[in-house]
Coordinates of C-alpha atoms in Angstrom, one line a residue:
M1 CA -1.6 -37.0 -29.2
A2 CA -2.8 -40.9 -28.7
E3 CA -1.0 -40.9 -25.4
V4 CA -2.7 -37.8 -24.1
C5 CA -6.3 -39.3 -25.4
D6 CA -5.3 -42.5 -23.6
Q7 CA -4.4 -40.2 -20.3
V8 CA -8.0 -38.5 -20.6
T9 CA -9.7 -41.9 -21.1
N10 CA -8.3 -43.4 -18.2
L11 CA -9.0 -40.6 -15.7
K12 CA -11.0 -40.6 -12.5
R13 CA -14.0 -38.7 -11.4
F14 CA -14.6 -36.5 -8.3
K15 CA -17.8 -37.4 -7.2
K16 CA -18.9 -33.8 -7.1
I17 CA -17.0 -30.7 -8.8
P18 CA -14.8 -29.4 -6.1
I19 CA -14.1 -25.3 -5.2
Y20 CA -11.1 -24.2 -3.8
V21 CA -10.9 -20.6 -2.7
V22 CA -7.5 -19.2 -2.0
E23 CA -6.3 -15.8 -1.3
E24 CA -3.2 -15.4 -3.7
H25 CA -3.9 -16.7 -7.1
N26 CA -0.8 -18.9 -7.2
D27 CA -2.0 -21.0 -4.5
A28 CA -4.6 -22.6 -6.8
L29 CA -1.9 -24.3 -8.7
Q30 CA -1.3 -26.6 -6.0
F31 CA -5.1 -28.1 -6.3
I32 CA -4.7 -28.6 -9.9
Y33 CA -1.4 -30.3 -9.3
S34 CA -3.1 -32.5 -6.8
A35 CA -5.9 -33.6 -9.1
I36 CA -3.1 -34.3 -11.5
G37 CA -1.4 -36.6 -9.0
G38 CA -4.9 -38.0 -8.2
K39 CA -5.4 -38.9 -11.7
K40 CA -8.5 -36.5 -12.0
L41 CA -6.5 -34.5 -14.8
P42 CA -4.4 -35.8 -17.0
L43 CA -0.6 -35.2 -16.7
E44 CA -0.4 -33.9 -20.0
G45 CA -3.1 -31.8 -21.9
T46 CA -5.4 -29.7 -19.6
T47 CA -7.0 -26.5 -20.7
L48 CA -6.8 -23.7 -18.2
L49 CA -10.2 -21.3 -18.4
H50 CA -8.6 -18.2 -16.4
L51 CA -11.1 -15.3 -15.8
D52 CA -9.0 -12.6 -14.6
A53 CA -8.5 -8.8 -14.8
H54 CA -4.7 -10.0 -15.2
P55 CA -3.1 -12.6 -17.5
D56 CA -0.7 -14.0 -14.6
M57 CA 1.4 -15.2 -17.6
L58 CA 4.8 -13.7 -16.7
I59 CA 7.7 -15.7 -15.6
D60 CA 10.1 -14.8 -12.7
R61 CA 13.3 -14.0 -14.7
K62 CA 15.3 -15.9 -12.1
L63 CA 13.3 -19.1 -12.5
K64 CA 15.3 -21.9 -14.2
G65 CA 13.5 -24.4 -16.5
E66 CA 14.4 -27.3 -14.5
E67 CA 12.9 -25.9 -11.7
A68 CA 9.5 -25.3 -13.6
R69 CA 9.6 -29.0 -14.7
S70 CA 10.2 -30.1 -11.2
G71 CA 6.7 -31.1 -9.9
R72 CA 5.4 -29.3 -6.7
H73 CA 8.7 -28.3 -5.9
V74 CA 8.3 -24.8 -8.0
L75 CA 5.2 -24.2 -6.0
P76 CA 6.9 -21.9 -3.3
L77 CA 8.8 -19.9 -6.2
L78 CA 5.5 -18.7 -7.7
Q79 CA 3.9 -15.6 -7.3
I80 CA 0.6 -14.3 -8.2
E81 CA 1.6 -12.7 -11.4
N82 CA 3.8 -15.8 -12.9
W83 CA 2.3 -19.1 -11.9
I84 CA 0.6 -20.6 -15.0
V85 CA 3.6 -20.3 -17.6
P86 CA 5.6 -22.9 -15.4
A87 CA 3.0 -25.2 -15.6
A88 CA 2.8 -25.1 -19.4
A89 CA 6.5 -25.5 -19.3
A90 CA 5.7 -28.8 -17.5
G91 CA 3.4 -29.8 -20.0
H92 CA 0.6 -30.1 -17.4
I93 CA -1.1 -27.1 -19.0
S94 CA -1.6 -27.2 -22.9
R95 CA -3.9 -24.5 -23.5
I96 CA -4.8 -21.2 -21.8
V97 CA -8.1 -19.2 -22.4
W98 CA -7.6 -15.8 -20.7
L99 CA -11.3 -14.1 -20.4
R100 CA -10.7 -10.6 -19.4
P101 CA -13.1 -7.8 -18.4
P102 CA -13.4 -4.9 -20.9
W103 CA -11.2 -2.6 -19.0
A104 CA -7.9 -5.2 -19.0
S105 CA -6.1 -5.1 -22.5
Q106 CA -2.4 -6.5 -21.5
F107 CA -2.8 -8.8 -24.4
R108 CA -4.6 -8.2 -27.9
D109 CA -7.5 -10.7 -28.5
D110 CA -6.3 -13.6 -30.6
T111 CA -5.1 -17.2 -30.5
R112 CA -1.5 -17.8 -30.8
S113 CA 1.0 -20.9 -30.3
I114 CA 3.8 -20.2 -27.8
H115 CA 6.5 -21.9 -27.1
V116 CA 8.2 -21.9 -23.5
G117 CA 11.5 -23.3 -22.6
D118 CA 15.0 -22.8 -21.5
H119 CA 17.7 -20.2 -22.4
P120 CA 20.5 -21.5 -24.0
T121 CA 22.9 -19.9 -21.8
S122 CA 21.3 -19.5 -18.5
G123 CA 19.0 -22.2 -18.4
E124 CA 16.3 -19.6 -17.1
L125 CA 12.6 -20.4 -18.6
R126 CA 11.7 -17.8 -21.5
V127 CA 9.2 -17.8 -24.2
D128 CA 9.2 -16.9 -28.0
C129 CA 6.4 -14.7 -27.9
K130 CA 7.0 -11.1 -29.2
E131 CA 4.0 -9.4 -27.8
P132 CA 4.9 -6.6 -25.6
Y133 CA 3.8 -8.3 -22.4
Y134 CA 6.9 -10.2 -22.6
L135 CA 9.2 -8.0 -24.3
S136 CA 9.0 -5.5 -21.9
D137 CA 9.9 -8.0 -18.7
A138 CA 12.9 -9.3 -21.0
L139 CA 11.2 -12.7 -21.0
Y140 CA 11.9 -13.4 -25.0
C141 CA 14.3 -15.5 -26.5
S142 CA 14.3 -16.8 -29.9
Q143 CA 16.4 -19.8 -29.1
L144 CA 15.1 -22.3 -26.8
V145 CA 15.9 -25.5 -25.4
N146 CA 13.5 -28.3 -24.0
K147 CA 11.2 -26.3 -25.2
R148 CA 7.1 -27.1 -25.2
K149 CA 4.1 -25.6 -27.3
F150 CA 1.0 -24.2 -25.7
I151 CA -1.9 -22.5 -27.1
F152 CA -3.2 -19.0 -25.6
T153 CA -6.4 -17.5 -26.4
S154 CA -7.3 -14.1 -25.3
A155 CA -10.9 -12.7 -25.6
E156 CA -13.4 -10.3 -23.8
L157 CA -16.0 -11.5 -21.6
S158 CA -18.7 -8.9 -20.6
D159 CA -22.2 -8.5 -20.3
S160 CA -22.7 -6.1 -23.6
S161 CA -20.4 -8.4 -25.6
L162 CA -22.9 -11.1 -24.8
A163 CA -25.9 -9.3 -24.5
E164 CA -29.2 -11.2 -24.9
D165 CA -28.2 -12.0 -28.2
E166 CA -27.9 -15.6 -28.8
N167 CA -25.7 -15.6 -31.8
N168 CA -23.1 -13.6 -29.8
I169 CA -23.0 -16.2 -27.3
Q170 CA -22.6 -19.3 -29.8
K171 CA -19.9 -17.2 -31.7
L172 CA -17.7 -16.7 -28.4
I173 CA -18.3 -20.5 -27.6
T174 CA -17.5 -21.4 -31.0
N175 CA -14.5 -19.5 -30.8
L176 CA -12.9 -20.7 -27.8
D177 CA -14.1 -24.2 -28.5
I178 CA -13.7 -25.3 -24.5
T179 CA -13.5 -28.9 -24.1
Q180 CA -12.7 -31.2 -21.0
P181 CA -11.0 -31.9 -19.4
Y182 CA -10.5 -28.2 -18.2
V183 CA -10.0 -26.2 -15.0
L184 CA -12.3 -23.3 -14.3
D185 CA -9.8 -20.6 -12.5
I186 CA -11.6 -17.2 -11.4
D187 CA -10.3 -14.4 -10.0
L188 CA -12.7 -12.1 -8.0
D189 CA -10.7 -9.2 -9.3
F190 CA -12.3 -9.9 -12.8
F191 CA -15.6 -8.4 -11.5
S192 CA -14.3 -4.8 -9.8
T193 CA -10.2 -4.3 -10.3
G194 CA -8.4 -2.3 -7.9
N195 CA -4.6 -1.1 -8.6
P196 CA -3.0 -1.2 -5.0
F197 CA 0.1 1.3 -6.7
L198 CA -2.2 4.2 -7.2
G199 CA -2.1 5.3 -3.8
L200 CA 1.6 4.7 -3.2
Y201 CA 3.0 8.0 -1.4
G202 CA 0.2 9.7 -3.6
N203 CA 0.7 13.3 -2.6
I204 CA 3.8 13.0 -4.3
N205 CA 2.4 11.0 -7.4
V206 CA 4.9 8.0 -7.2
Y207 CA 3.0 5.9 -9.4
D208 CA 3.1 8.5 -12.2
R209 CA 6.6 9.5 -11.7
L210 CA 7.8 5.9 -12.0
Q211 CA 6.5 5.9 -15.5
P212 CA 9.5 7.4 -17.5
I213 CA 11.9 5.4 -15.0
F214 CA 10.7 1.9 -15.8
E215 CA 9.2 2.8 -19.5
F216 CA 9.8 0.4 -22.3
K217 CA 9.6 1.4 -25.8
L218 CA 8.6 -1.2 -28.4
P219 CA 11.2 -1.8 -31.3
D220 CA 10.2 -0.6 -34.6
N221 CA 11.5 -4.0 -36.1
N222 CA 10.2 -7.3 -35.6
D223 CA 12.7 -9.6 -36.7
S224 CA 14.6 -11.6 -33.8
E225 CA 17.7 -10.0 -34.4
T226 CA 16.4 -6.7 -33.4
I227 CA 14.3 -8.1 -30.7
D228 CA 17.0 -10.1 -29.0
K229 CA 19.2 -7.1 -28.8
V230 CA 16.2 -5.1 -27.5
V231 CA 15.5 -7.5 -25.0
E232 CA 19.1 -7.6 -23.9
L233 CA 19.0 -4.0 -23.2
R234 CA 15.8 -4.3 -21.3
E235 CA 17.3 -7.0 -19.3
R236 CA 20.4 -4.4 -18.5
Q237 CA 18.1 -1.6 -17.3
L238 CA 15.7 -3.9 -15.1
E239 CA 18.9 -5.5 -13.6
E240 CA 20.2 -1.7 -12.9
L241 CA 16.9 -0.9 -11.5
E242 CA 16.8 -4.0 -9.0
R243 CA 20.5 -3.4 -7.9
L244 CA 19.5 0.6 -7.2
F245 CA 16.5 -0.3 -5.2
Q246 CA 18.1 -3.1 -3.3
H247 CA 20.8 -0.6 -2.2
L248 CA 17.6 1.8 -1.3
E249 CA 16.4 -1.1 0.8
R250 CA 19.8 -1.1 2.8
C251 CA 20.4 2.6 3.0
D252 CA 17.6 4.7 2.2
N253 CA 19.8 6.9 -0.2
L254 CA 22.1 6.1 -3.1
D255 CA 25.1 8.1 -1.8
E256 CA 27.1 5.1 -1.3
Y257 CA 26.2 3.1 -4.0
Q258 CA 29.0 1.7 -5.7
G259 CA 27.8 1.4 -9.4
E260 CA 27.8 3.7 -12.5
R261 CA 26.2 7.0 -12.3
T262 CA 23.9 6.6 -15.3
Q263 CA 20.9 8.5 -16.3
L264 CA 18.9 5.9 -14.6
Y265 CA 20.9 6.5 -11.3
H266 CA 20.2 10.0 -11.3
M267 CA 16.4 9.6 -12.2
V268 CA 15.9 7.2 -9.4
A269 CA 18.2 9.2 -6.8
E270 CA 15.8 12.2 -7.6
L271 CA 12.5 10.1 -6.8
A272 CA 14.0 8.5 -3.6
A273 CA 14.9 11.8 -2.2
A274 CA 11.3 12.9 -2.5
I275 CA 10.0 9.3 -1.4
V276 CA 12.6 9.7 1.8
E277 CA 10.8 13.3 2.8
E278 CA 7.4 12.0 2.0
A279 CA 8.1 9.0 4.5
E280 CA 9.4 11.1 7.2
R281 CA 6.2 13.6 6.9
L282 CA 4.3 10.6 7.2
N283 CA 6.7 9.0 10.1
E284 CA 7.2 5.7 8.7
K285 CA 10.0 4.0 6.9
P286 CA 10.1 4.2 2.6
D287 CA 8.6 1.1 1.2
W288 CA 11.1 0.5 -1.3
W289 CA 10.1 -2.9 -2.4
A290 CA 6.3 -1.7 -3.0
V291 CA 8.0 1.4 -5.1
F292 CA 9.8 -1.2 -6.9
A293 CA 7.0 -3.5 -7.6
G294 CA 4.9 -0.5 -8.9
G295 CA 7.5 0.4 -11.0
C296 CA 7.7 -2.8 -12.8
T297 CA 3.7 -2.4 -13.8
R298 CA 4.4 0.8 -15.0
D299 CA 6.4 -0.6 -18.5
Q300 CA 3.1 -0.5 -20.7
G301 CA 1.2 2.3 -19.1
G302 CA 0.1 0.4 -15.9
L303 CA -2.4 -1.9 -14.5
P304 CA -6.1 -2.2 -15.2
Y305 CA -8.3 -0.2 -12.7
H306 CA -12.2 -0.5 -12.4
I307 CA -14.3 -0.2 -9.3
S308 CA -17.4 -1.8 -10.4
T309 CA -20.8 -0.7 -8.9
E310 CA -23.1 -3.3 -7.4
E311 CA -25.1 -3.3 -10.7
E312 CA -22.1 -3.7 -13.0
I313 CA -20.9 -7.1 -10.8
Q314 CA -24.5 -8.5 -10.9
N315 CA -24.6 -8.1 -14.9
L316 CA -20.9 -9.8 -15.4
V317 CA -22.2 -12.9 -13.4
K318 CA -25.6 -12.9 -14.8
K319 CA -25.2 -11.9 -18.2
A320 CA -21.4 -12.8 -18.9
L321 CA -20.6 -16.1 -16.8
V322 CA -23.6 -17.6 -16.6
P323 CA -24.4 -17.5 -20.4
L324 CA -20.6 -18.7 -20.9
L325 CA -20.7 -21.4 -18.7
K326 CA -24.6 -22.7 -19.8
N327 CA -22.7 -23.4 -23.1
I328 CA -19.5 -25.2 -22.5
P329 CA -19.0 -28.8 -20.5
P330 CA -18.7 -28.6 -16.6
P331 CA -14.9 -28.5 -15.3
V332 CA -13.0 -31.1 -13.4
L333 CA -12.5 -28.3 -10.5
I334 CA -12.8 -24.9 -9.7
T335 CA -10.4 -22.7 -8.3
I336 CA -11.4 -19.3 -7.3
A337 CA -8.7 -16.3 -6.0
R338 CA -10.2 -13.4 -3.9
S339 CA -6.8 -11.3 -4.4
T340 CA -7.9 -8.9 -1.8
D341 CA -5.2 -8.5 0.5
D342 CA -2.9 -7.7 -2.0
G343 CA -5.5 -4.7 -3.2
Y344 CA -6.5 -6.3 -6.6
C345 CA -10.3 -7.0 -5.7
P346 CA -11.8 -4.2 -3.2
P347 CA -11.7 -5.3 0.3
H348 CA -15.2 -3.7 0.6
Q349 CA -16.5 -5.9 -2.2
V350 CA -14.7 -9.5 -2.0
D351 CA -17.3 -11.1 0.3
Y352 CA -20.1 -9.7 -2.0
I353 CA -18.8 -11.3 -5.0
Q354 CA -17.3 -14.3 -3.9
N355 CA -21.1 -15.1 -2.3
L356 CA -22.5 -14.5 -5.6
V357 CA -19.9 -16.4 -7.4
L358 CA -20.5 -19.4 -5.4
E359 CA -24.2 -19.3 -5.3
T360 CA -24.2 -19.3 -9.3
L361 CA -21.8 -22.1 -9.8
K362 CA -23.8 -24.1 -6.9
E363 CA -27.0 -23.5 -8.9
M364 CA -25.2 -24.8 -12.3
Y365 CA -23.1 -27.4 -11.3
D366 CA -23.3 -30.5 -8.9
T367 CA -20.5 -29.2 -6.8
D368 CA -18.9 -29.8 -3.2
D369 CA -19.1 -27.3 -0.5
P370 CA -16.2 -25.0 -1.4
A371 CA -13.0 -25.5 0.6
L372 CA -11.9 -21.9 2.1
Y373 CA -8.4 -22.7 1.9
Y374 CA -7.8 -18.9 2.2
L375 CA -8.7 -19.4 6.2
N376 CA -5.6 -21.4 6.6
V377 CA -2.4 -19.6 7.8
N378 CA -0.1 -21.7 5.7
T379 CA -1.2 -21.8 2.1
T380 CA 1.8 -23.3 0.8
E381 CA 1.2 -26.8 1.8
L382 CA -1.8 -28.9 1.6

């Protein structure tokens, strides 16, 4: 603890608070790592204040723990849904505060300690959290090596929850207890949230038909032995689904599939035949990767979806974001993700939301002109 305090005391300061605007949210992490390298953030102990309609706290199931701890080498291995926990595994982020809009509920609102580390056999990165978010992706492991603890808080941030009541604002601020140094991270889909998979072959209701194929049923018993067995079965299910869709990607059907003809095989084969027929009608090749990705979001019912009105967006900024930021210290740096190319922030609203958020931040803080990093073609290198 004393070492972390020394790191904080010896930090350098930006002359003005930098703002980095990216398209894909995982691209924000490189700026956090650069700030660590420049001694603007400590090597360990940073808080991430994360406003988003999605937690982004999954883990790539094939990511090794040693890769997560490899500094900037991990950056090209990350995607939008799994960029935060590897930074916690490396010790750079010790606390994550996910502030969600009212229509997102992937985690229960609470504060909990989570350990992240390596699976003792495979070396793949895993957590010891038993919540559905991790169980459904087979990311739980009761025995971890090279483990680290981080604190995770989930809470709702909305104009109605804060309203104009000073007591509500102070209660939230007290519960969150945001202290420096921290990074303010905002996904613009917090203010209006699309679901890119809803329209996937909509005429044949593919998104709904994926539910029984990818569905995950929570165990009745919460003891570690039971959970370990359930996770092992879930991992086999996900691996089988991945093999089936890889075969579809190559062949567009499962006729020559060499694996066992399980119930899952027959369910996927039936859906695949319908997709091929619909794709032919549309005169296009089936997008099996999109279907598989959509299925992976159906394990716990699906993704949040709420297209906000302009008034709702304004209220979230003026009556939720502003009261929050007024009552906590300024961040070291700010990252903003547009998340519109992948369909999570509605394209017809993203520029309006971005301008409103940037204007608000400029009014509140002494900020640099925003670095519009998404305008660069190559967003994987600084």
